[in-house]
Amino acid sequence: METLEFIGVLEREGGLLADAAAAAGPDAAVPTCPGWRVRDLLRHIGTVHRWAASHVAEGHAEPRSPDPLPELDGDALVTWYQEGHRRLVEVLRAAPADVRCWTFMPAPSPLAFWARRQAHETAVHRVDAESALGGARRTPGVLAPLTPEFAADGIDELLRGFHAGDRSRVRSDPPRVLRVRTVDTGQVWTVRISADPPVTDDSATGPADCELSGPAETLYLTLWNRLPLSGVSLSGDASSAALWRELSSV
């Protein structure tokens, strides 16, 4: 996907998130984020949007600390969230292709990184906001589907980005191999889990202890622990999938 496409997804998903949060209300529990209420979700994602925008707009070469979470609530909190989301979209659209700033995962450019990362950050949290509506998101895409292309990209970012670094808690001794296969986009990822950070490639051959397969959107939300494992096809050693479930939270 191109950078402008990610910005378009960010704009759409952020609007859907605001709609779902306003409909659910600030006191509603967020089942996909145990312990959170909608107000916690809005304060978190609104702060992240402002944090991301500041790196691009101000050209920070080093990571800056996020602003404190706001004390706002109710309609004022929704409005504050919408303002930060709109600002992020505007900053990314206006930024030059060669903008230089800090990033925390490999990418073709800082602008490509922030557009992609914030699109996925917002899409996953949109699903969280929808979960507060009382189960409307039990089936992927009920309210607004994620495209297979975008969901598959999110799987790639999760496996090759977040879980390629030392901060990933996904470890196993003895080693295990987990394979992930999308049935709609035809992509495959093989994740080698050991005492070191996981190593992922796009090979489709060789033995695997466990394979998860299904539509890209379902796998994306399952690997992000937003849907249960029962929604995808599982073959092989179920304990390898359970290990992912237990240790992969970001």
Coordinates of C-alpha atoms in Angstrom, one line a residue:
M1 CA 0.0 0.0 0.0
E2 CA 1.1 3.6 -0.7
T3 CA 1.5 6.2 1.9
L4 CA -1.5 8.2 0.8
E5 CA -3.6 5.1 1.0
F6 CA -2.6 4.6 4.6
I7 CA -3.5 8.2 5.4
G8 CA -6.9 7.6 3.8
V9 CA -7.4 4.6 6.0
L10 CA -6.3 6.6 9.1
E11 CA -8.9 9.3 8.3
R12 CA -11.7 6.8 7.8
E13 CA -10.9 4.6 10.8
G14 CA -10.5 7.6 13.1
G15 CA -13.9 8.9 12.1
L16 CA -15.5 5.5 12.7
L17 CA -13.8 5.3 16.1
A18 CA -15.2 8.6 17.2
D19 CA -18.7 7.6 16.0
A20 CA -18.6 4.3 18.0
A21 CA -17.2 6.0 21.1
A22 CA -19.8 8.7 21.1
A23 CA -22.6 6.1 20.6
A24 CA -21.2 3.8 23.4
G25 CA -20.7 6.6 25.9
P26 CA -17.6 7.3 28.1
D27 CA -18.6 4.9 30.8
A28 CA -19.0 1.9 28.5
A29 CA -16.6 -1.0 29.1
V30 CA -14.2 -1.9 26.3
P31 CA -14.3 -5.8 26.2
T32 CA -11.3 -6.0 23.9
C33 CA -9.2 -3.9 26.4
P34 CA -10.0 -5.4 29.8
G35 CA -10.2 -2.8 32.5
W36 CA -10.7 0.1 30.1
R37 CA -13.7 2.3 29.6
V38 CA -14.4 4.3 26.4
R39 CA -12.9 7.4 28.1
D40 CA -9.6 5.5 28.6
L41 CA -9.6 4.5 25.0
L42 CA -10.2 8.0 23.7
R43 CA -7.6 9.5 26.1
H44 CA -5.0 6.9 24.9
I45 CA -5.6 7.2 21.2
G46 CA -6.0 10.9 21.2
T47 CA -2.7 11.3 23.0
V48 CA -1.0 8.9 20.6
H49 CA -2.3 10.9 17.6
R50 CA -0.8 14.1 19.0
W51 CA 2.4 12.4 19.9
A52 CA 2.8 11.0 16.3
A53 CA 1.9 14.3 14.7
S54 CA 4.5 16.1 16.8
H55 CA 7.3 13.9 15.5
V56 CA 6.5 14.6 11.9
A57 CA 5.5 18.3 12.2
E58 CA 8.4 19.3 14.4
G59 CA 11.0 16.9 13.0
H60 CA 12.0 15.4 16.3
A61 CA 15.2 13.3 15.8
E62 CA 14.7 11.5 19.1
P63 CA 11.6 10.2 20.8
R64 CA 9.6 12.7 22.8
S65 CA 7.4 11.8 25.7
P66 CA 3.7 11.9 25.1
D67 CA 1.6 14.7 26.7
P68 CA -0.2 13.8 29.9
L69 CA -3.6 12.2 29.5
P70 CA -6.4 14.9 29.5
E71 CA -8.9 15.1 32.3
L72 CA -11.7 15.8 29.8
D73 CA -14.8 13.5 29.6
G74 CA -18.1 13.1 27.7
D75 CA -18.7 15.2 24.6
A76 CA -15.6 17.4 25.3
L77 CA -13.4 14.3 25.3
V78 CA -14.8 13.2 21.9
T79 CA -14.2 16.7 20.5
W80 CA -10.7 16.7 21.8
Y81 CA -10.0 13.3 20.2
Q82 CA -11.5 14.5 16.9
E83 CA -9.3 17.5 16.9
G84 CA -6.1 15.5 17.4
H85 CA -7.1 12.9 14.8
R86 CA -7.8 15.7 12.3
R87 CA -4.5 17.3 13.1
L88 CA -2.6 14.1 12.5
V89 CA -4.2 13.5 9.1
E90 CA -3.4 17.1 8.1
V91 CA 0.2 16.9 9.2
L92 CA 0.8 13.6 7.3
R93 CA -0.9 14.9 4.1
A94 CA 1.2 18.1 4.2
A95 CA 4.5 16.6 5.1
P96 CA 7.2 16.4 2.4
A97 CA 8.1 12.9 1.2
D98 CA 11.6 13.4 2.5
V99 CA 10.7 14.6 6.0
R100 CA 13.2 13.5 8.6
C101 CA 12.2 12.4 12.1
W102 CA 12.4 9.6 14.6
T103 CA 10.7 6.2 14.0
F104 CA 10.8 3.0 15.9
M105 CA 10.5 0.3 13.2
P106 CA 12.2 -0.1 9.7
A107 CA 10.3 1.6 6.9
P108 CA 11.0 3.1 3.4
S109 CA 10.8 6.6 5.0
P110 CA 9.7 8.3 8.2
L111 CA 6.5 9.5 6.5
A112 CA 5.7 6.0 5.3
F113 CA 6.3 4.7 8.8
W114 CA 4.0 7.1 10.6
A115 CA 1.2 6.9 8.0
R116 CA 1.3 3.1 8.2
R117 CA 1.7 2.8 12.0
Q118 CA -1.1 5.3 12.8
A119 CA -3.5 3.7 10.3
H120 CA -3.1 0.3 12.0
E121 CA -3.1 1.9 15.5
T122 CA -6.3 3.6 14.7
A123 CA -7.9 0.6 13.0
V124 CA -7.3 -1.7 15.9
H125 CA -8.6 0.8 18.4
R126 CA -11.7 1.5 16.2
V127 CA -12.5 -2.2 16.7
D128 CA -12.0 -1.6 20.5
A129 CA -14.5 1.3 20.4
E130 CA -17.0 -0.9 18.5
S131 CA -16.6 -3.7 21.0
A132 CA -18.1 -1.2 23.6
L133 CA -21.3 -1.1 21.6
G134 CA -22.4 -4.4 23.1
G135 CA -21.2 -7.1 20.7
A136 CA -21.7 -5.5 17.3
R137 CA -18.2 -6.5 16.4
R138 CA -18.5 -10.2 17.1
T139 CA -18.0 -10.9 13.4
P140 CA -15.2 -9.0 11.6
G141 CA -16.4 -6.2 9.4
V142 CA -20.0 -6.1 10.7
L143 CA -19.9 -2.3 11.0
A144 CA -17.2 -1.5 8.4
P145 CA -14.9 -4.1 6.9
L146 CA -11.1 -3.7 6.7
T147 CA -9.9 -4.5 3.2
P148 CA -7.9 -7.8 2.9
E149 CA -4.9 -5.8 1.5
F150 CA -4.8 -3.5 4.6
A151 CA -5.4 -6.4 7.0
A152 CA -2.6 -8.5 5.5
D153 CA -0.3 -5.5 5.7
G154 CA -1.2 -5.2 9.4
I155 CA -0.2 -8.9 9.9
D156 CA 3.1 -8.2 8.3
E157 CA 3.7 -5.1 10.4
L158 CA 2.9 -7.0 13.6
L159 CA 5.0 -10.1 12.8
R160 CA 8.0 -8.4 11.1
G161 CA 7.9 -5.1 13.0
F162 CA 6.7 -5.3 16.6
H163 CA 7.7 -8.9 17.2
A164 CA 11.1 -8.7 15.4
G165 CA 12.6 -6.6 18.2
D166 CA 14.0 -7.3 21.7
R167 CA 10.8 -5.9 23.3
S168 CA 8.7 -8.8 22.0
R169 CA 7.9 -11.1 24.9
V170 CA 7.1 -14.0 22.6
R171 CA 9.7 -16.6 23.5
S172 CA 9.9 -20.4 23.7
D173 CA 12.3 -23.0 24.8
P174 CA 12.2 -25.4 23.1
P175 CA 11.8 -23.5 19.8
R176 CA 8.5 -23.6 17.9
V177 CA 7.4 -22.7 14.4
L178 CA 4.0 -20.9 13.9
R179 CA 2.7 -20.4 10.3
V180 CA 0.1 -17.8 9.4
R181 CA -1.8 -18.1 6.1
T182 CA -4.4 -15.8 4.6
V183 CA -6.9 -17.5 2.4
D184 CA -8.0 -14.4 0.5
T185 CA -4.7 -12.7 -0.3
G186 CA -2.7 -15.9 -0.5
Q187 CA 0.1 -14.7 1.8
V188 CA 2.1 -16.8 4.3
W189 CA 4.3 -15.9 7.2
T190 CA 6.4 -18.4 9.1
V191 CA 7.3 -17.3 12.6
R192 CA 10.3 -19.0 14.3
I193 CA 9.9 -18.7 18.0
S194 CA 12.9 -19.4 20.3
A195 CA 14.7 -17.9 23.3
D196 CA 15.6 -14.9 21.1
P197 CA 13.2 -12.5 19.4
P198 CA 10.9 -14.2 16.8
V199 CA 12.2 -14.3 13.3
T200 CA 9.5 -14.1 10.5
D201 CA 9.8 -14.7 6.8
D202 CA 7.4 -15.4 4.0
S203 CA 8.3 -19.0 3.4
A204 CA 5.5 -21.5 2.9
T205 CA 7.5 -24.7 3.1
G206 CA 9.0 -26.7 5.8
P207 CA 7.5 -28.1 9.0
A208 CA 5.5 -26.0 11.3
D209 CA 4.2 -26.9 14.8
C210 CA 1.0 -24.9 14.3
E211 CA -0.7 -23.2 11.4
L212 CA -3.4 -20.5 11.6
S213 CA -5.4 -19.7 8.5
G214 CA -8.4 -17.6 7.5
P215 CA -9.4 -14.4 5.9
A216 CA -6.8 -11.6 6.4
E217 CA -9.1 -9.4 8.5
T218 CA -10.0 -12.2 10.9
L219 CA -6.3 -13.2 11.2
Y220 CA -5.3 -9.6 11.7
L221 CA -7.7 -9.1 14.6
T222 CA -7.0 -12.5 16.1
L223 CA -3.2 -11.9 16.1
W224 CA -3.9 -8.6 17.8
N225 CA -6.0 -10.5 20.3
R226 CA -9.2 -8.7 19.3
L227 CA -10.9 -11.9 18.2
P228 CA -10.8 -15.4 19.7
L229 CA -8.7 -18.1 18.2
S230 CA -11.9 -20.0 17.5
G231 CA -12.6 -17.7 14.6
V232 CA -9.7 -19.1 12.5
S233 CA -8.7 -22.5 11.3
L234 CA -6.0 -24.1 13.5
S235 CA -4.0 -27.2 12.6
G236 CA -1.2 -28.8 14.6
D237 CA -0.1 -28.0 18.1
A238 CA -2.7 -25.7 19.7
S239 CA -0.3 -24.8 22.5
S240 CA 1.8 -22.8 20.1
A241 CA -1.2 -20.6 19.2
A242 CA -2.0 -20.3 23.0
L243 CA 1.6 -19.2 23.6
W244 CA 1.2 -16.4 21.1
R245 CA -2.1 -15.4 22.7
E246 CA -0.5 -15.3 26.1
L247 CA 2.7 -13.4 25.3
S248 CA 2.1 -11.3 22.2
S249 CA 0.3 -8.3 23.7
V250 CA 2.0 -5.0 22.6

